[in-house]
Coordinates of C-alpha atoms and ligand atoms in Angstrom, one line a residue:
X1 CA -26.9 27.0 7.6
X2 CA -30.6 26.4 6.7
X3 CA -32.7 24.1 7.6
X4 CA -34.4 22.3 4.7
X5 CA -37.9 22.2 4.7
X6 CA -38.6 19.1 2.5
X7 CA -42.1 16.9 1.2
X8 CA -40.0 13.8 1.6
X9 CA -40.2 13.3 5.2
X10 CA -42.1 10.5 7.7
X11 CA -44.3 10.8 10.6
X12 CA -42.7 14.5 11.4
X13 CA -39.3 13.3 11.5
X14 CA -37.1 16.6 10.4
X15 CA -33.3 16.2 9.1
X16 CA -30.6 18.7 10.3
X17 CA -27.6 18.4 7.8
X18 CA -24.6 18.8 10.1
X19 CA -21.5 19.7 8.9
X20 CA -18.5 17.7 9.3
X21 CA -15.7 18.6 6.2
X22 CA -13.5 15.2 6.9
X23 CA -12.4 12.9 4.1
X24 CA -14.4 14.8 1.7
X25 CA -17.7 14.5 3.6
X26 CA -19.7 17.7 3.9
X27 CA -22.5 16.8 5.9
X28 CA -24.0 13.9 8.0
X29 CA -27.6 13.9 8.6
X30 CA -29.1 14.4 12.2
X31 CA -32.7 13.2 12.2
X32 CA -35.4 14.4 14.9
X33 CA -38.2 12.1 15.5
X34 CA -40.7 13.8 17.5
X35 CA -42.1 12.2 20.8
X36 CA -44.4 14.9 22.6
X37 CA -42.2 17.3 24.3
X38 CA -39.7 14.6 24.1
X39 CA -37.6 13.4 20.7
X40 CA -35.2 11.0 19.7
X41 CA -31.8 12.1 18.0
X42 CA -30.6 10.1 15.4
X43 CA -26.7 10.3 14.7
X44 CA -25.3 13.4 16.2
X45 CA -22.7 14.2 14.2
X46 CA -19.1 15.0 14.7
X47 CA -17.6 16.9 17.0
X48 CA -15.8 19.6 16.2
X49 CA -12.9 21.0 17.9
X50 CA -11.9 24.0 15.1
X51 CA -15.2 25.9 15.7
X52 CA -16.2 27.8 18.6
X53 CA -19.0 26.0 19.4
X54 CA -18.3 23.0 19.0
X55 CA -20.6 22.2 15.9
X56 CA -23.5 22.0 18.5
X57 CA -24.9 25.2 16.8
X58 CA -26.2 23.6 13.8
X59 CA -27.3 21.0 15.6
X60 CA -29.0 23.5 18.0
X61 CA -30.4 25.9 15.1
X62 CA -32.2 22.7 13.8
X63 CA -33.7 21.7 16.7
X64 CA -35.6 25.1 17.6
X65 CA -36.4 25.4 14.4
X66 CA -38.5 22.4 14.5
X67 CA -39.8 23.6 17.9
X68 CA -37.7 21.6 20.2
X69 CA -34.2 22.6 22.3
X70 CA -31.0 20.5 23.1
X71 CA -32.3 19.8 26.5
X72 CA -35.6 18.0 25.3
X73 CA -33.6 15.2 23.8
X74 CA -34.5 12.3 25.8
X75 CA -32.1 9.8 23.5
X76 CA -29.8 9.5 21.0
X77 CA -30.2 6.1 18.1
X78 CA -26.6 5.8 16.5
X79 CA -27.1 4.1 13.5
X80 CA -23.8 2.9 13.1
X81 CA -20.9 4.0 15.6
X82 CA -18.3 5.6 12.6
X83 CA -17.2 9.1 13.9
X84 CA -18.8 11.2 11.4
X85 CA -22.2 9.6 13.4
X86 CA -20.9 9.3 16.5
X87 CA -18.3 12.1 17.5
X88 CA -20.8 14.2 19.3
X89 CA -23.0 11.6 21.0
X90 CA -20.6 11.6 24.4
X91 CA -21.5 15.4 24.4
X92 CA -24.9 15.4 23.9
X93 CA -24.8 12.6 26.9
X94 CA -23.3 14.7 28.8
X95 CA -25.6 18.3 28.1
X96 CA -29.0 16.4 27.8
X97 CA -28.9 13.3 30.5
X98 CA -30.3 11.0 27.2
X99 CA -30.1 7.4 26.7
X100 CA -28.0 6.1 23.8
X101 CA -29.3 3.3 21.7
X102 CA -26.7 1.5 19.5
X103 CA -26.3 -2.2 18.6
X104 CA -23.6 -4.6 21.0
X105 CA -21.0 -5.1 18.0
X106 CA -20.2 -1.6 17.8
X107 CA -18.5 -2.6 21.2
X108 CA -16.0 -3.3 18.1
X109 CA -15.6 0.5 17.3
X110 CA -15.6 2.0 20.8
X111 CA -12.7 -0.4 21.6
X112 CA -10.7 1.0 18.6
X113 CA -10.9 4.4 19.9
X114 CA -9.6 3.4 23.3
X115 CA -6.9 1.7 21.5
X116 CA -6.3 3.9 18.5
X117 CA -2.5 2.9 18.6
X118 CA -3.1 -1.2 18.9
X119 CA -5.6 -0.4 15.5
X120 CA -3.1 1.5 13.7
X121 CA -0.5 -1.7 14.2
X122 CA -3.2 -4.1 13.4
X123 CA -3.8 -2.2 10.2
X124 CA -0.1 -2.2 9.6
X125 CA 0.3 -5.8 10.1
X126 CA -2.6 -6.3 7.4
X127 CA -1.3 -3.9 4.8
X128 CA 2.3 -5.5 5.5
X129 CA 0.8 -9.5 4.8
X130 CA -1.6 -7.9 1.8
X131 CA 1.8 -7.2 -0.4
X132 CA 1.6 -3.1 0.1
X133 CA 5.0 -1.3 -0.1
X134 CA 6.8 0.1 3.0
X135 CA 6.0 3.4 1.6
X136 CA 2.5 2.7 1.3
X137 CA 2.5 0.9 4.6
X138 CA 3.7 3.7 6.3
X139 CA 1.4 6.0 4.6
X140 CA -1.6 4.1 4.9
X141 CA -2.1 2.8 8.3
X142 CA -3.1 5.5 10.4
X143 CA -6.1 6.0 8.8
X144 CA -7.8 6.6 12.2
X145 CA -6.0 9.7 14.0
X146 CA -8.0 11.5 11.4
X147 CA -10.9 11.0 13.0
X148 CA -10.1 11.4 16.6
X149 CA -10.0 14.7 17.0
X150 CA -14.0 14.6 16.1
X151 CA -14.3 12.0 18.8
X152 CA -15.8 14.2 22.2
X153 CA -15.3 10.9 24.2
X154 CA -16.1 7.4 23.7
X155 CA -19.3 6.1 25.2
X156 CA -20.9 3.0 25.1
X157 CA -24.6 2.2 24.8
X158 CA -26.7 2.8 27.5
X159 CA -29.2 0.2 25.4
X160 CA -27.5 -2.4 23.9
X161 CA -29.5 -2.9 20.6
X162 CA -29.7 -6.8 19.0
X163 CA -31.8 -5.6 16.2
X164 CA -35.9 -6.4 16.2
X165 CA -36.2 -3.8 19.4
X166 CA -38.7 -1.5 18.2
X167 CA -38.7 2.8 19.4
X168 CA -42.1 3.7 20.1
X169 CA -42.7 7.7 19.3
X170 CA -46.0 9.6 19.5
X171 CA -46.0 9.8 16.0
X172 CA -44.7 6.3 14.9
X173 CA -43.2 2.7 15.5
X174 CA -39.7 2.8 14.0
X175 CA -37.8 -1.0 14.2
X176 CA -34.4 -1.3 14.8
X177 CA -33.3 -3.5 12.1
X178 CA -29.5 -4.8 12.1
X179 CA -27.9 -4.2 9.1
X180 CA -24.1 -5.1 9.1
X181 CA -21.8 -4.5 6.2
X182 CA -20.9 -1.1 6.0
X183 CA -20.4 -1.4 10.0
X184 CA -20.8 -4.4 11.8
X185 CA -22.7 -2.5 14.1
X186 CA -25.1 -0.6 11.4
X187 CA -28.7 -0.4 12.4
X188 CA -31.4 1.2 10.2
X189 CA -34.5 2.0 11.5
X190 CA -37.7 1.5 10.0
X191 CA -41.4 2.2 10.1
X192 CA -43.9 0.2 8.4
X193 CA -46.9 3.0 8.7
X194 CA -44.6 5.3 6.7
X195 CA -43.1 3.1 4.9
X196 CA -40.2 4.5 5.2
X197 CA -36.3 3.8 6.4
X198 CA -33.5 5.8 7.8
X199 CA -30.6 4.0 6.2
X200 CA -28.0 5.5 8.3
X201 CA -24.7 4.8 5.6
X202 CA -26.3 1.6 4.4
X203 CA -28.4 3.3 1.9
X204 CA -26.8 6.0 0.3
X205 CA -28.4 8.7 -2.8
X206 CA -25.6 8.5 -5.8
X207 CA -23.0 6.7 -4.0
X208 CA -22.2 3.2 -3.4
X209 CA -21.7 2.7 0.3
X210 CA -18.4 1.4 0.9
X211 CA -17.8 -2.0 2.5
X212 CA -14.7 -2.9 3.8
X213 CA -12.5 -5.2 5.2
X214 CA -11.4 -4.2 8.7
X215 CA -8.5 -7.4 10.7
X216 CA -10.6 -8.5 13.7
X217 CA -14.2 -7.2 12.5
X218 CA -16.1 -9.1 10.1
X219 CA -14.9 -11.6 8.1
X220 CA -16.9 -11.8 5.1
X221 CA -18.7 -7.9 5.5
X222 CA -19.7 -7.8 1.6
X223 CA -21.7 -11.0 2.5
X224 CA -23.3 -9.2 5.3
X225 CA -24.0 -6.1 3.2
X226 CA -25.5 -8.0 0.6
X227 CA -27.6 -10.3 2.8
X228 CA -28.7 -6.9 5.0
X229 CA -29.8 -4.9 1.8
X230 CA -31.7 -8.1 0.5
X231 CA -33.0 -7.6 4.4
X232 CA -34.3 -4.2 3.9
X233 CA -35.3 -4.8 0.3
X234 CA -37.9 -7.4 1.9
X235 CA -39.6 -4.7 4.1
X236 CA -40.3 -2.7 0.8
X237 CA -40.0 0.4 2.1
X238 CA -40.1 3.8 -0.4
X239 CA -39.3 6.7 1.1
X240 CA -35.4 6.4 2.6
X241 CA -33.7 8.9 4.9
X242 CA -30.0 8.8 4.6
X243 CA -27.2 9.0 6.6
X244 CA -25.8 11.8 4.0
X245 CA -27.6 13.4 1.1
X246 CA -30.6 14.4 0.3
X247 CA -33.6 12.0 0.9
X248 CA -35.1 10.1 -1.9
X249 CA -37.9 7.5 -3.2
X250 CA -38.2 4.0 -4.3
X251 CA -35.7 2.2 -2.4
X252 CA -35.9 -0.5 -4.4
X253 CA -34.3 0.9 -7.6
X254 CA -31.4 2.1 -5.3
X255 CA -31.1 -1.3 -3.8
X256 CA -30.4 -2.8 -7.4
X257 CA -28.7 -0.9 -8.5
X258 CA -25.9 -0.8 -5.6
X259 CA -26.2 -4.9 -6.2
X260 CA -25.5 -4.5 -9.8
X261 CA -22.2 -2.2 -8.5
X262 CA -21.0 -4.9 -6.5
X263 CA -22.0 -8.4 -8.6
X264 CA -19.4 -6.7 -11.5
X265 CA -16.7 -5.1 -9.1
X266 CA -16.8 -9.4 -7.4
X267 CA -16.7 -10.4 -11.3
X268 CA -14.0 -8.4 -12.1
X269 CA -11.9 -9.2 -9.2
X270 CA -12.0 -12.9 -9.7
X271 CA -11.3 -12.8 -13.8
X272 CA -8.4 -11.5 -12.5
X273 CA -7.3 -13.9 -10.0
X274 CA -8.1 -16.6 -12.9
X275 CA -6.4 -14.7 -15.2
X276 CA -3.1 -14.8 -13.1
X277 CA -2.1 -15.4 -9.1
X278 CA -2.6 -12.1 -7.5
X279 CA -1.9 -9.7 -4.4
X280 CA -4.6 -7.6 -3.1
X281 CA -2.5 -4.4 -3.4
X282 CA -2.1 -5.8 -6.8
X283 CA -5.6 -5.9 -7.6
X284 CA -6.0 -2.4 -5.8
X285 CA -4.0 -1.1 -7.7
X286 CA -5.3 -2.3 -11.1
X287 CA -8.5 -1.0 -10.2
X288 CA -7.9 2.4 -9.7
X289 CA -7.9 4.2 -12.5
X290 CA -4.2 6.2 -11.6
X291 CA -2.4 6.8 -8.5
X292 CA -4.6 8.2 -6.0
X293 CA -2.5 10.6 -4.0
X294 CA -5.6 11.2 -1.4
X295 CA -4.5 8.1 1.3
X296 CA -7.9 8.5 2.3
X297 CA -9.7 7.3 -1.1
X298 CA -6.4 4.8 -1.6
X299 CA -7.5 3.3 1.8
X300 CA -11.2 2.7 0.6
X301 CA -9.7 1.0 -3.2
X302 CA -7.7 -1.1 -0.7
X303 CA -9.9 -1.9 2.0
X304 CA -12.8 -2.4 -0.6
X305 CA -10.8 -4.4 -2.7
X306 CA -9.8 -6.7 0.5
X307 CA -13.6 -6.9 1.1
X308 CA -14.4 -8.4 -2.3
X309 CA -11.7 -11.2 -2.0
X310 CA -12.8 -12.1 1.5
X311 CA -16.3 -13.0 -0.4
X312 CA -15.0 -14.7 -3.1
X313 CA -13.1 -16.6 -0.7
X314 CA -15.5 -17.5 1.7
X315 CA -18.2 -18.3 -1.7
X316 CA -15.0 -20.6 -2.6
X317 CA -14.1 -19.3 -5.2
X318 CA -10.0 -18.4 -4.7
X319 CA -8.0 -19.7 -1.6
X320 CA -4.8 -17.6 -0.4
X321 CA -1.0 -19.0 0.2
X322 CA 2.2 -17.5 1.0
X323 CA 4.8 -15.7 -1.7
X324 CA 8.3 -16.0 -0.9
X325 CA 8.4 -13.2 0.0
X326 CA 5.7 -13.5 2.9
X327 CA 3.1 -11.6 1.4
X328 CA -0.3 -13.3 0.8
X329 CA -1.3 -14.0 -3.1
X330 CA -4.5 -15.3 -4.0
X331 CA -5.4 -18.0 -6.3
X332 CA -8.7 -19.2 -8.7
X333 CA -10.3 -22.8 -7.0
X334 CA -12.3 -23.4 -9.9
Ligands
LIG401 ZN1 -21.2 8.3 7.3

């Protein structure tokens, strides 16, 4: 592991790629925002029981590297409370005595991991009502115990974020600015004298961020995505700091174009309501190009797909009644 030595950074802030190899995901970005002897630690990473440290030793490497050690991390900002983000923040707790900043609905995610079973049954019950085989049911709906061995423990806030609350560093003024959609919870952070934003998974180089539907979270969370990246476009920041990737410039183009992605995934979903009554796993399944055998990528089509009808519901565009068969179809309103 090196540590990347990059022009496109703010205010001294310095990125430590972590590893994490779940789901396809090779690394999540740590960031270090200086404050005197002191610094903030944005999203820890995972934690990772198959190596002998832990994965703190990236994390650790990084940290000297920019001049600092574990122990001078006075608090941790998790931009949005997924494990890939979050796994290790419990530890780091626990090792440096830091605060943890995250906003109040990812109460939402922390509650899953203390009920991991009650999720996985929820899930079920939404797979089973959105017309998905008992195959694929079965298959499908434990999406989570994936995940949970990179969970250390689950902690809760120790500042309960609402979004406006502003970190003040040595070197800069970085806002906490709720951005829901990917996470109901999401937070990016941004600073105005750098004009710059750490997008945590709302901003993402080369791939669409995924926003999906998730029973007892938010009910329309592609409305919230789309009305938190219009949020962020309004700042006009241009350098941005992801979550995963490399960091890039003009936000703006990145920001259309991820609006353009999801304006014509909407349109084609609701042709194809009009064209015929349909079942979300129906429309899933048109959309994917061929069987996905990866349940992890077939849980995004259908979870992403469930996210697109919840807004052309809630816009008014299609309404939802019961098949015979008890599984939910959806219909065109105009
Ligand atoms: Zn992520």
């Amino acid at each position: 592991m090196t540590i990347v030595s990059e022009p496109l950074t703010a205010s001294g802030v310095r990125r430590i790629p972590l590893p994490c190899g779940v789901n396809g995901i090779e690394f999540t970005n740590a960031y270090v925002l200086p404050d005197g002897d002191k610094l903030t630690l944005v999203d820890p990473g995972i934690w990772n029981p198959e190596t002998a440290d832990h994965g703190l030793a990236p994390l650790e490497r990084g940290l000297n590297a920019a001049g600092y050690a574990l122990r001078d991390i006075s608090r941790i900002v998790v931009t949005h409370a997924h494990v890939d983000h979050y796994g290790m923040a419990g530890r780091i707790m626990e090792l440096t005595g830091g605060e943890l900043w995250m906003h109040t609905m990812t109460d939402l995610d922390t509650e899953k991991y203390r009920h991991p079973d009650t999720a996985a049954m929820r899930r079920r019950d939404m797979y089973d009502d959105h017309g998905l085989s008992t195959d694929e049911v079965e298959r499908l709906h434990r999406t989570l115990d994936v995940w949970m061995p990179y969970l250390y423990s689950v902690v809760e806030a120790s500042k309960r974020l609402h979004g406006g609350e502003t970190l003040h560093t040595q070197s800069a003024d970085w806002q906490m600015i709720h951005t829901p959609g990917h996470s109901l919870g999401h937070v990016c952070l941004y600073s105005k004298q750098d004009n710059a934003v750490l997008s945590g998974d709302h901003l993402l180089p080369g791939l669409t961020p995924p926003v999906t539907f998730e029973r007892g979270f938010d009910a329309d969370p592609l409305k919230s995505y789309l009305n938190s990246l219009a949020h962020i476009e309004s700042l006009e920041p241009d350098l941005v700091l992801p979550g995963h990737g490399k960091p890039f410039r003009d936000a703006a183009r990145r920001i259309q174009a991820i609006q353009r992605k999801k304006a014509r995934r909407l349109e084609v979903i609701r042709v194809a309501i009009e064209q015929r009554p349909r079942t979300a796993s129906e429309i899933a399944s048109q959309l994917m190009e061929k069987a996905l055998l990866d349940s992890h990528k077939n849980n995004l089509a259908f979870t992403e797909t469930l996210a697109h009808i919840a807004y052309l519901r809630w816009s008014g565009f299609i309404e939802r009644r019961i098949r015979p068969d008890g599984s939910y179809e959806w219909y065109a309103l105009r």
